[in-house]
N, CA, C and O atoms as CSV, one atom per row, in Angstrom:
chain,resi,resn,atom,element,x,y,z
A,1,UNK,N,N,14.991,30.723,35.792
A,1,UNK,CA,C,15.196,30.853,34.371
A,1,UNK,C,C,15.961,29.653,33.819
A,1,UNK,O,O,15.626,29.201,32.724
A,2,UNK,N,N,16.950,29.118,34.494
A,2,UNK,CA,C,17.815,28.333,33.664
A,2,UNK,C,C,17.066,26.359,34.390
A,2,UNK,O,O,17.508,25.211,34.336
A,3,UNK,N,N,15.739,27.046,35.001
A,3,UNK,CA,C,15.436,25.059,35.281
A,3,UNK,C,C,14.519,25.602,34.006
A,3,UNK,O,O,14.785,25.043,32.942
A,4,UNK,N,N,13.639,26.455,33.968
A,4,UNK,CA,C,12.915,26.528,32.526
A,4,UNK,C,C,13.355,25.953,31.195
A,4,UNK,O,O,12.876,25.088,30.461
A,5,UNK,N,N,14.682,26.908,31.116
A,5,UNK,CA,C,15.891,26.431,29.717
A,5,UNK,C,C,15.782,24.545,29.657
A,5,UNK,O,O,15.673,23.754,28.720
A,6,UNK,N,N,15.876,24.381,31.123
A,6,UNK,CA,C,16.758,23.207,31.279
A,6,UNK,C,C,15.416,22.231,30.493
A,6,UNK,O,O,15.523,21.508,29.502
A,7,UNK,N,N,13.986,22.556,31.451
A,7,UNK,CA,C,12.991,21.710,31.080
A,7,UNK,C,C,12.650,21.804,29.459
A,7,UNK,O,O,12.207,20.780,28.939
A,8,UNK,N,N,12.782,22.647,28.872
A,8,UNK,CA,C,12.189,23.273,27.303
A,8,UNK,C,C,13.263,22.242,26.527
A,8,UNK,O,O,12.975,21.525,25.569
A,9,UNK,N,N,14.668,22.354,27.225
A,9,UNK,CA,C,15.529,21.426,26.069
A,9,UNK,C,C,15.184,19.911,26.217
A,9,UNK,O,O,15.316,18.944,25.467
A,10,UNK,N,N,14.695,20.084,27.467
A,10,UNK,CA,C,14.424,18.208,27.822
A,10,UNK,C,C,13.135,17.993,26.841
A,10,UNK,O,O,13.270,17.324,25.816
A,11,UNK,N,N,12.128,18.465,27.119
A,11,UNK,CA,C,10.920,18.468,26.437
A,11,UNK,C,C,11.257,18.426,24.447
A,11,UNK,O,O,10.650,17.662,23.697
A,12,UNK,N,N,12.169,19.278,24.052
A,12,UNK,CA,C,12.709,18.930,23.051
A,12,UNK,C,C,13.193,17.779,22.353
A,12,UNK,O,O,12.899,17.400,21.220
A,13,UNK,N,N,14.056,17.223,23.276
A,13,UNK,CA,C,14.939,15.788,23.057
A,13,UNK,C,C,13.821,14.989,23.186
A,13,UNK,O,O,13.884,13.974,22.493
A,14,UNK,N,N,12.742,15.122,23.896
A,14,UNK,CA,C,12.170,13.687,23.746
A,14,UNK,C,C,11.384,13.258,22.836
A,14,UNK,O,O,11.167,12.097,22.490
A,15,UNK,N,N,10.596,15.057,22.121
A,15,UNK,CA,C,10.430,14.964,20.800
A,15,UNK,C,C,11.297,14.269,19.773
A,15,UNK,O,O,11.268,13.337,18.969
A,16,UNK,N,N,12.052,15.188,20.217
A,16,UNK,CA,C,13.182,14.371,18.615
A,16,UNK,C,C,12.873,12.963,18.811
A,16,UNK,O,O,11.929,12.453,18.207
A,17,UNK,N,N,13.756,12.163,19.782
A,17,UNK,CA,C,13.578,11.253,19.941
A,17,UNK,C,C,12.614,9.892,19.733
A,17,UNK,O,O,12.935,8.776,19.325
A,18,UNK,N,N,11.557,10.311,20.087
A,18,UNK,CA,C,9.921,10.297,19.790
A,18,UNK,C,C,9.682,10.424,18.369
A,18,UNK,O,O,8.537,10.443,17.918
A,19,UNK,N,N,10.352,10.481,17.900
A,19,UNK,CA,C,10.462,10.951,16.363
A,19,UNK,C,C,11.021,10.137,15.420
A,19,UNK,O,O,10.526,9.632,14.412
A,20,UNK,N,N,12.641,10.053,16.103
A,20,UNK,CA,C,13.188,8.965,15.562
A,20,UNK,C,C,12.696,7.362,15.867
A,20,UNK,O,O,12.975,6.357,15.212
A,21,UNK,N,N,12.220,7.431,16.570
A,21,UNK,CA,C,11.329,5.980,17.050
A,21,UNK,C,C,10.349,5.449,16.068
A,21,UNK,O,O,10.316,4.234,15.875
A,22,UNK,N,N,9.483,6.313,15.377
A,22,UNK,CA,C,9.259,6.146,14.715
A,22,UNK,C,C,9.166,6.297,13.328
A,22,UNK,O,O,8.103,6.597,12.786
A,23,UNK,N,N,10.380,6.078,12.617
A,23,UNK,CA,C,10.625,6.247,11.593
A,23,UNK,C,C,10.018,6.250,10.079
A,23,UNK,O,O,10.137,6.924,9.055
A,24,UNK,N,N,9.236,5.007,10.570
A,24,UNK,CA,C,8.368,4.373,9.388
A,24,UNK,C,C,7.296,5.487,9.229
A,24,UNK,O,O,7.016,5.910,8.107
A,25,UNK,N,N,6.675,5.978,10.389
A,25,UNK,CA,C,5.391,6.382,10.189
A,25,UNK,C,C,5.652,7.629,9.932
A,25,UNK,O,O,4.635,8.183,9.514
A,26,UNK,N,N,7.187,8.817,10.030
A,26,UNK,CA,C,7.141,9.699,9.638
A,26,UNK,C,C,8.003,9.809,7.582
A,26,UNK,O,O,8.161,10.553,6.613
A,27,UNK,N,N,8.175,8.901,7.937
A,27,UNK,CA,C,8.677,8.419,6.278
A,27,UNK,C,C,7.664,8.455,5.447
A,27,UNK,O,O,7.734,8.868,4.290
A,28,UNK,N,N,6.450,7.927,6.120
A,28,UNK,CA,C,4.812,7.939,5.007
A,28,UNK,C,C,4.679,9.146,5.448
A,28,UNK,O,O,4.761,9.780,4.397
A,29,UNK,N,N,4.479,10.174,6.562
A,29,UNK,CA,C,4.168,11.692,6.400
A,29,UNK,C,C,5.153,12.867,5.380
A,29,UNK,O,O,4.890,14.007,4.998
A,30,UNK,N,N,6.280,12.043,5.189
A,30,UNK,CA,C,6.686,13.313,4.294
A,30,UNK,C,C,7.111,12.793,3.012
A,30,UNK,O,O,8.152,12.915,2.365
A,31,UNK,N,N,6.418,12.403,2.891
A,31,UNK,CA,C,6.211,11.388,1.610
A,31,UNK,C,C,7.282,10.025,0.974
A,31,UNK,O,O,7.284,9.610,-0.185
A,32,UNK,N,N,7.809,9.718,1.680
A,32,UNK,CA,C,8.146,8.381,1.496
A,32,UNK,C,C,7.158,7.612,1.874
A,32,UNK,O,O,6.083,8.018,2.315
A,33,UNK,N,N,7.554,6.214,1.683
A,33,UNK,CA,C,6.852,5.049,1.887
A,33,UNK,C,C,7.353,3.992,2.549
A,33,UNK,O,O,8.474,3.569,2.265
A,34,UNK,N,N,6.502,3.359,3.630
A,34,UNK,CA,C,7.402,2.316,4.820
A,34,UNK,C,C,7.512,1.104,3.981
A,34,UNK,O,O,6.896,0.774,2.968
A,35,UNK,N,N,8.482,0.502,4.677
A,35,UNK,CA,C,8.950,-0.606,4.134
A,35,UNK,C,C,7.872,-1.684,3.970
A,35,UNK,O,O,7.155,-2.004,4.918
A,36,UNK,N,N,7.752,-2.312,2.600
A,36,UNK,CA,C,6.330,-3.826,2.361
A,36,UNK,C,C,6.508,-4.633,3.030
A,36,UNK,O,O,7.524,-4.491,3.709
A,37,UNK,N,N,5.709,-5.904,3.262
A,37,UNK,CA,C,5.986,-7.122,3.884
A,37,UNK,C,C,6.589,-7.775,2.869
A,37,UNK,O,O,6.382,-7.536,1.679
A,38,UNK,N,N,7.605,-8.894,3.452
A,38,UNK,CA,C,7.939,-9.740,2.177
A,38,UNK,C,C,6.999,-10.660,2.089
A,38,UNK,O,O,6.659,-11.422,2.995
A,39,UNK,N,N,6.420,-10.591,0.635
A,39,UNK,CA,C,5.367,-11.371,0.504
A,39,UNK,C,C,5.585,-12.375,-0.111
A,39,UNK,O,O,6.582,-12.400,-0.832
A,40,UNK,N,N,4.784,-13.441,-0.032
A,40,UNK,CA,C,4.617,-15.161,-0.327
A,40,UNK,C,C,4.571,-14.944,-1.850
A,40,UNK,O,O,5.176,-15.722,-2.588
A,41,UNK,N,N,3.754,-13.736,-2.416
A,41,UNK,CA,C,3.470,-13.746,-4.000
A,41,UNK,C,C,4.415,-12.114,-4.428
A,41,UNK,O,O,4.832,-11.092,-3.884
A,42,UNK,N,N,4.322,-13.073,-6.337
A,42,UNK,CA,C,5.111,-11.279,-6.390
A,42,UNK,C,C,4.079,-10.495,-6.550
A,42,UNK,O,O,2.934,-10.860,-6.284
A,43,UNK,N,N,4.437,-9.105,-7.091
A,43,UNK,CA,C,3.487,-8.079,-7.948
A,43,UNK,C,C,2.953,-9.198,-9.260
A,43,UNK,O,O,1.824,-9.666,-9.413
A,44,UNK,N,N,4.076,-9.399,-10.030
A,44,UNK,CA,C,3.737,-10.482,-11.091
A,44,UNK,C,C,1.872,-11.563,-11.375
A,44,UNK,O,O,0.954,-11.623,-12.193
A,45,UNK,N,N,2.316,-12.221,-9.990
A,45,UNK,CA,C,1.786,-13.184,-9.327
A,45,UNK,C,C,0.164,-12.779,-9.789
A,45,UNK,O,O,-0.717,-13.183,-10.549
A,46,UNK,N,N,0.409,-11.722,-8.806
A,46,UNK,CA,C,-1.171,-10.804,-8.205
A,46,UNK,C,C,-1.599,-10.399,-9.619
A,46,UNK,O,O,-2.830,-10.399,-9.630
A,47,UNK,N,N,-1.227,-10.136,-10.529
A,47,UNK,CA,C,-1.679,-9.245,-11.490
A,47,UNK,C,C,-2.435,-10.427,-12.341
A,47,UNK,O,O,-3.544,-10.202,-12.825
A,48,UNK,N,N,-1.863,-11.549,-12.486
A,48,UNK,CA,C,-2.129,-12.746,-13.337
A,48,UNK,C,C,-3.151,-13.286,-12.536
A,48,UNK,O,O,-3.916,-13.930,-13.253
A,49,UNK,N,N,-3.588,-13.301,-11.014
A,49,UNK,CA,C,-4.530,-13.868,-10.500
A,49,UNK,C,C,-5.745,-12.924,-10.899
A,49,UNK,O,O,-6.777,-13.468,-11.291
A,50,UNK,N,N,-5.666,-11.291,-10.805
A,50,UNK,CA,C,-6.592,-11.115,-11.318
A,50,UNK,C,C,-7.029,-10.456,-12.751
A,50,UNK,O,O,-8.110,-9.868,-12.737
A,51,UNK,N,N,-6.518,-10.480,-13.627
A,51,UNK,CA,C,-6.719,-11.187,-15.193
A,51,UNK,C,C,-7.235,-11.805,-15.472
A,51,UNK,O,O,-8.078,-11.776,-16.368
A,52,UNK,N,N,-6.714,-13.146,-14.359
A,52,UNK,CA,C,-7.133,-14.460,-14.857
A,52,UNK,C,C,-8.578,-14.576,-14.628
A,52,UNK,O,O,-9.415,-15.291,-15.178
A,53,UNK,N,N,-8.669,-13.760,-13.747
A,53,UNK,CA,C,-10.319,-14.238,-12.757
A,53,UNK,C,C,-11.053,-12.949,-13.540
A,53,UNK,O,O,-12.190,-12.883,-13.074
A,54,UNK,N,N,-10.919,-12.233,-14.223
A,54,UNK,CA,C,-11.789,-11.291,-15.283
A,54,UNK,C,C,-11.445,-11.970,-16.232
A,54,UNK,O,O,-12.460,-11.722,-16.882
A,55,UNK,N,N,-10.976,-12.514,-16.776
A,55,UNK,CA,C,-11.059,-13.178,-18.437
A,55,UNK,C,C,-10.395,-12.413,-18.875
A,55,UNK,O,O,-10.830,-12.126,-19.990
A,56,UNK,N,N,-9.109,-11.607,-18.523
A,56,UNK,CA,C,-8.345,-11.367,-19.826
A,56,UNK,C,C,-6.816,-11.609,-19.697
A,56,UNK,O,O,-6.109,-12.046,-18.789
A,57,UNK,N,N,-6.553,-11.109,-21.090
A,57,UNK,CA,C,-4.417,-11.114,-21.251
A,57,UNK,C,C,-4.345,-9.555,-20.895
A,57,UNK,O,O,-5.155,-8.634,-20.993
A,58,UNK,N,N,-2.815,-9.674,-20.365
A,58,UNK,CA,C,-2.639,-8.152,-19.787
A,58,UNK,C,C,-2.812,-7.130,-21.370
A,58,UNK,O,O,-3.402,-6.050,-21.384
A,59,UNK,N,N,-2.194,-7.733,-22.539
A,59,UNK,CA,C,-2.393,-6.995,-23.848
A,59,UNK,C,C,-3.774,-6.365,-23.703
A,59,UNK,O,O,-3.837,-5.146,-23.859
A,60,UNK,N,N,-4.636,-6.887,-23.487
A,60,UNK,CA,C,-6.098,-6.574,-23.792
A,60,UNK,C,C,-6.432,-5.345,-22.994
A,60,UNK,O,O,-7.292,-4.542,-23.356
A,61,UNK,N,N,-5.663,-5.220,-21.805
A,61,UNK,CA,C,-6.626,-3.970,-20.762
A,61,UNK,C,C,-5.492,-3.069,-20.733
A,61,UNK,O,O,-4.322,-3.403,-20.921
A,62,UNK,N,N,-6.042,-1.572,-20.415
A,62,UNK,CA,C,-5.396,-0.322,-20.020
A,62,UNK,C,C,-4.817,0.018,-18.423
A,62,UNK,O,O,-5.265,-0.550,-17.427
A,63,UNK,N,N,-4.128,0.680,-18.405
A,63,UNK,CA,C,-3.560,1.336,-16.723
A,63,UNK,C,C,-3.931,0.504,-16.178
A,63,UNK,O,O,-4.876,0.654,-15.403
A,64,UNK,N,N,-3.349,-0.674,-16.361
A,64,UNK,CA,C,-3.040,-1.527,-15.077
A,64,UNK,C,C,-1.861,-1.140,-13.834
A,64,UNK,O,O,-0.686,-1.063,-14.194
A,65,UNK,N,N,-2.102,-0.973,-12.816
A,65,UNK,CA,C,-1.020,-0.523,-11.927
A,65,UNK,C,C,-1.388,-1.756,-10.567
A,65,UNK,O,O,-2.426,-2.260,-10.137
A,66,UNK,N,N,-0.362,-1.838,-10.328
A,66,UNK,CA,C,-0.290,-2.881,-8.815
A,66,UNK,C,C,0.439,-2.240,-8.015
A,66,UNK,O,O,1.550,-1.760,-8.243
A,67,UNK,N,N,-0.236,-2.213,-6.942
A,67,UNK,CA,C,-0.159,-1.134,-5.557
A,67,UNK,C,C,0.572,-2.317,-4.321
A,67,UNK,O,O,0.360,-3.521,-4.465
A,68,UNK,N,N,1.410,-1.803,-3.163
A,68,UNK,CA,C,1.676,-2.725,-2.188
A,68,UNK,C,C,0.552,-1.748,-1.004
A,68,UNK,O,O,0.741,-0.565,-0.721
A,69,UNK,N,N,-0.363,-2.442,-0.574
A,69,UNK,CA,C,-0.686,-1.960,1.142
A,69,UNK,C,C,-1.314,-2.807,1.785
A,69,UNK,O,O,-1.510,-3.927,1.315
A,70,UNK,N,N,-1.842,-2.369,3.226
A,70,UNK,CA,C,-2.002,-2.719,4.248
A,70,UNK,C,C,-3.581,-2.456,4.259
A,70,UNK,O,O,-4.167,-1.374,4.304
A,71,UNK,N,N,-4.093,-3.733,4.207
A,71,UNK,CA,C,-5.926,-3.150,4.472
A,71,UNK,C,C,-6.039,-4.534,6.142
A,71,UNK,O,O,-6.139,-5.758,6.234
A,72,UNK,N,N,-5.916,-3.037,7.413
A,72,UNK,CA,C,-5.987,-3.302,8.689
A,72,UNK,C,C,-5.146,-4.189,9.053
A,72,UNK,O,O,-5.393,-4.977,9.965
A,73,UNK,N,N,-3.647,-4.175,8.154
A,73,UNK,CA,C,-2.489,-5.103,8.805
A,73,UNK,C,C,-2.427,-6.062,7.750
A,73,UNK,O,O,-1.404,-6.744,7.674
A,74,UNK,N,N,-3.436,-6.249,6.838
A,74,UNK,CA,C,-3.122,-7.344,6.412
A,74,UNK,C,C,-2.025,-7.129,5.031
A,74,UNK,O,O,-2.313,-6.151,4.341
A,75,UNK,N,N,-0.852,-7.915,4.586
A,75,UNK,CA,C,-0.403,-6.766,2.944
A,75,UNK,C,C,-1.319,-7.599,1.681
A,75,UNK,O,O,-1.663,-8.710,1.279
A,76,UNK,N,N,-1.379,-6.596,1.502
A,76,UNK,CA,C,-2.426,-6.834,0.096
A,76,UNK,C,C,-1.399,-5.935,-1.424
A,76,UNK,O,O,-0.601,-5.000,-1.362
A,77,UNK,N,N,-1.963,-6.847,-2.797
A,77,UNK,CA,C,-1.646,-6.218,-3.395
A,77,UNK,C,C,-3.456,-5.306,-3.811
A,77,UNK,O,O,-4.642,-5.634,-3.770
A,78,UNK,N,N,-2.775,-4.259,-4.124
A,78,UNK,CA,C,-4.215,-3.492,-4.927
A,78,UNK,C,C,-3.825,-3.317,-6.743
A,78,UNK,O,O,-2.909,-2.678,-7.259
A,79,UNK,N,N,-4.760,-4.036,-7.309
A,79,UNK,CA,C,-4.678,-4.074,-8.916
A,79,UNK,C,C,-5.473,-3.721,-9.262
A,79,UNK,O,O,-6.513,-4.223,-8.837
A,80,UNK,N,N,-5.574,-2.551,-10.330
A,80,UNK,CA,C,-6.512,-1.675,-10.726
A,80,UNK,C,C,-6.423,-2.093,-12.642
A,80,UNK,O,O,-5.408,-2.319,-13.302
A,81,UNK,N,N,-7.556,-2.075,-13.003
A,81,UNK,CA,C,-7.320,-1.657,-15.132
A,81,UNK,C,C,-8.292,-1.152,-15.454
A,81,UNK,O,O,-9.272,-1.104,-14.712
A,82,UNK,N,N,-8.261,-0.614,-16.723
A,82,UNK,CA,C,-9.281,-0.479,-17.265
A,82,UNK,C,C,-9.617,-1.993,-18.979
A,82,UNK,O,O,-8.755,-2.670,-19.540
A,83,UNK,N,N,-10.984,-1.962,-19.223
A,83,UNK,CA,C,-11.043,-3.056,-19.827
A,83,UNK,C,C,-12.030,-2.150,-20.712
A,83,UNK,O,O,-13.197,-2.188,-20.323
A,84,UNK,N,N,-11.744,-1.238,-21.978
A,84,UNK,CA,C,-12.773,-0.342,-22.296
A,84,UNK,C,C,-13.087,0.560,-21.338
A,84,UNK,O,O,-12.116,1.026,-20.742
A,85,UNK,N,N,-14.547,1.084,-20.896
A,85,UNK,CA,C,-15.058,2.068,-20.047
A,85,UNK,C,C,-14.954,1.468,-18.988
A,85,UNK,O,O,-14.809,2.137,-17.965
A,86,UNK,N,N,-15.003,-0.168,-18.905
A,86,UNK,CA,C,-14.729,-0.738,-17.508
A,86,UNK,C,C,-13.811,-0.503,-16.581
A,86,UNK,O,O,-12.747,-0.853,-17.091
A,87,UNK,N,N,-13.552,0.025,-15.145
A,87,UNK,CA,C,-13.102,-0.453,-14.027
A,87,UNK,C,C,-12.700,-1.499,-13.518
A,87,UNK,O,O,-13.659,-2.127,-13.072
A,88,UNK,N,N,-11.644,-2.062,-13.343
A,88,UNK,CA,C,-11.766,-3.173,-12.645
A,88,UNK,C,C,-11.056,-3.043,-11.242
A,88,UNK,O,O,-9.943,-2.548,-11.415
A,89,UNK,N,N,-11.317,-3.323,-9.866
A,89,UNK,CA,C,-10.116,-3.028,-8.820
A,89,UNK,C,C,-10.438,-4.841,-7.983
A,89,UNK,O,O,-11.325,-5.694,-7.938
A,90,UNK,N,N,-9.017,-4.590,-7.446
A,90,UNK,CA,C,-8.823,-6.486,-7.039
A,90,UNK,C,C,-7.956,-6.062,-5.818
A,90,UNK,O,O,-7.032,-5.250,-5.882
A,91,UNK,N,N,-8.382,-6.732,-4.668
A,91,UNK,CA,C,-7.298,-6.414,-3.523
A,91,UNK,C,C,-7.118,-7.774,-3.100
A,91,UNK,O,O,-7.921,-8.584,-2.635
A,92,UNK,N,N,-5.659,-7.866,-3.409
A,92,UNK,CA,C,-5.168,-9.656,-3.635
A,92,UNK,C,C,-4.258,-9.930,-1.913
A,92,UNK,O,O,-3.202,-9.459,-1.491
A,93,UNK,N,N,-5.158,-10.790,-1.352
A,93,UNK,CA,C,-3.864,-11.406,-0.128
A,93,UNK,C,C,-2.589,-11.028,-0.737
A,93,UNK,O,O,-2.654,-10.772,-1.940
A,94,UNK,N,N,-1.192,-10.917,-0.053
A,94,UNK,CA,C,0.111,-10.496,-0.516
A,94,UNK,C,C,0.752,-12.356,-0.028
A,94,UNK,O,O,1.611,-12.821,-0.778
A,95,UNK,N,N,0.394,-13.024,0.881
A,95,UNK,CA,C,0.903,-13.958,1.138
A,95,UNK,C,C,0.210,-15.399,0.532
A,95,UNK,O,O,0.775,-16.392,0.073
A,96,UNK,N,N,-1.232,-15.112,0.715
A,96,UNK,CA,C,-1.976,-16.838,0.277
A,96,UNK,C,C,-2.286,-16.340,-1.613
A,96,UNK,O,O,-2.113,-17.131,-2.540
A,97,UNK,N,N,-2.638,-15.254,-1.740
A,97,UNK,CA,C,-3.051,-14.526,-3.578
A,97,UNK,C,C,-4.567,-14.695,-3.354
A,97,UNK,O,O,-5.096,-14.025,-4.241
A,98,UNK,N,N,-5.307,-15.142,-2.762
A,98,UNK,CA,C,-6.293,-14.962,-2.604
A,98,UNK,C,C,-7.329,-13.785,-2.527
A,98,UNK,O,O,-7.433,-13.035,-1.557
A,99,UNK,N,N,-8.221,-13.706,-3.883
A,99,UNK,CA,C,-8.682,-12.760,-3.645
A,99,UNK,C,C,-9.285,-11.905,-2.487
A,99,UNK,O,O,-10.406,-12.345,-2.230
A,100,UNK,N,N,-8.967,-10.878,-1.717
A,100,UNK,CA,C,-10.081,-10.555,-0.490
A,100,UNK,C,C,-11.133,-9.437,-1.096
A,100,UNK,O,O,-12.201,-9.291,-0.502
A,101,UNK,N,N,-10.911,-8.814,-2.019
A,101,UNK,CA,C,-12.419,-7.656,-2.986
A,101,UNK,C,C,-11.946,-7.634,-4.274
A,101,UNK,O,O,-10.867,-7.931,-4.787
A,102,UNK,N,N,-13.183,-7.142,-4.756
A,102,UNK,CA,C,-13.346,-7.422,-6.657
A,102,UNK,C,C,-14.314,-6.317,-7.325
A,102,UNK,O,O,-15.490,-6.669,-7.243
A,103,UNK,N,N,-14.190,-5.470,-7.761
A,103,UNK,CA,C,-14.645,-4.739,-8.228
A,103,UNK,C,C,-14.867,-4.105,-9.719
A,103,UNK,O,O,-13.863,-3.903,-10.401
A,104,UNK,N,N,-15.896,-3.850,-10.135
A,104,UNK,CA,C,-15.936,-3.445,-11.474
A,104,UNK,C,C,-17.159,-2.200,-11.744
A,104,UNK,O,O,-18.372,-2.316,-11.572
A,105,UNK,N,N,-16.409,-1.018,-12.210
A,105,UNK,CA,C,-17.255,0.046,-12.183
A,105,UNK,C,C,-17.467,0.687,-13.697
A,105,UNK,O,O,-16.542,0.665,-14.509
A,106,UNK,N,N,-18.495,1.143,-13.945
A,106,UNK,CA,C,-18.710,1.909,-15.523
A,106,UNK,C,C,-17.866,3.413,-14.962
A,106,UNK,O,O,-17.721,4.363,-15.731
């Protein structure tokens, strides 16, 4: 009975443990968010690269929002507006600003 106890608390701790190890990834499960890369460009930056590359001033378009993530490691910003009924979505390198996708939906 008490190597049982003994194994159940061990098996416990290494959970925890196992747990605290990874911090980041249980921070995005309960709804926080892991820490960004520091990136080469700001939010700023990204938003004006893609404006610039649709033809407009930020005055002109709706719900613009700029997102920080990770598309397969890489940090990207994600910039979304609307331009009228238009869509627009832009997933900007976070370090070179380079566009990597461009999108525009009715």
């Amino acid at each position: 009975m008490k190597k049982r106890l003994m194994v159940i608390i061990a098996m416990v701790l290494v959970v925890l443990f196992g747990l605290c190890a990874c911090e980041d990834e249980v921070e995005a499960l309960i709804g926080g968010e892991p820490e960004f890369h520091a990136a080469s460009i700001s939010r700023e930056k990204a938003k004006s690269i893609a404006l610039e590359h649709a033809g407009f001033q930020e005055a002109d378009v709706q719900y613009l929002t700029v997102q920080t993530d990770y598309d397969d490691g890489v940090p990207v910003y994600d910039v979304s507006f609307y331009m009228g009924p238009v869509e627009y979505e832009y997933e900007i390198h976070a370090d070179t600003g380079k566009i990597l996708s461009f999108d525009a939906d009715r």
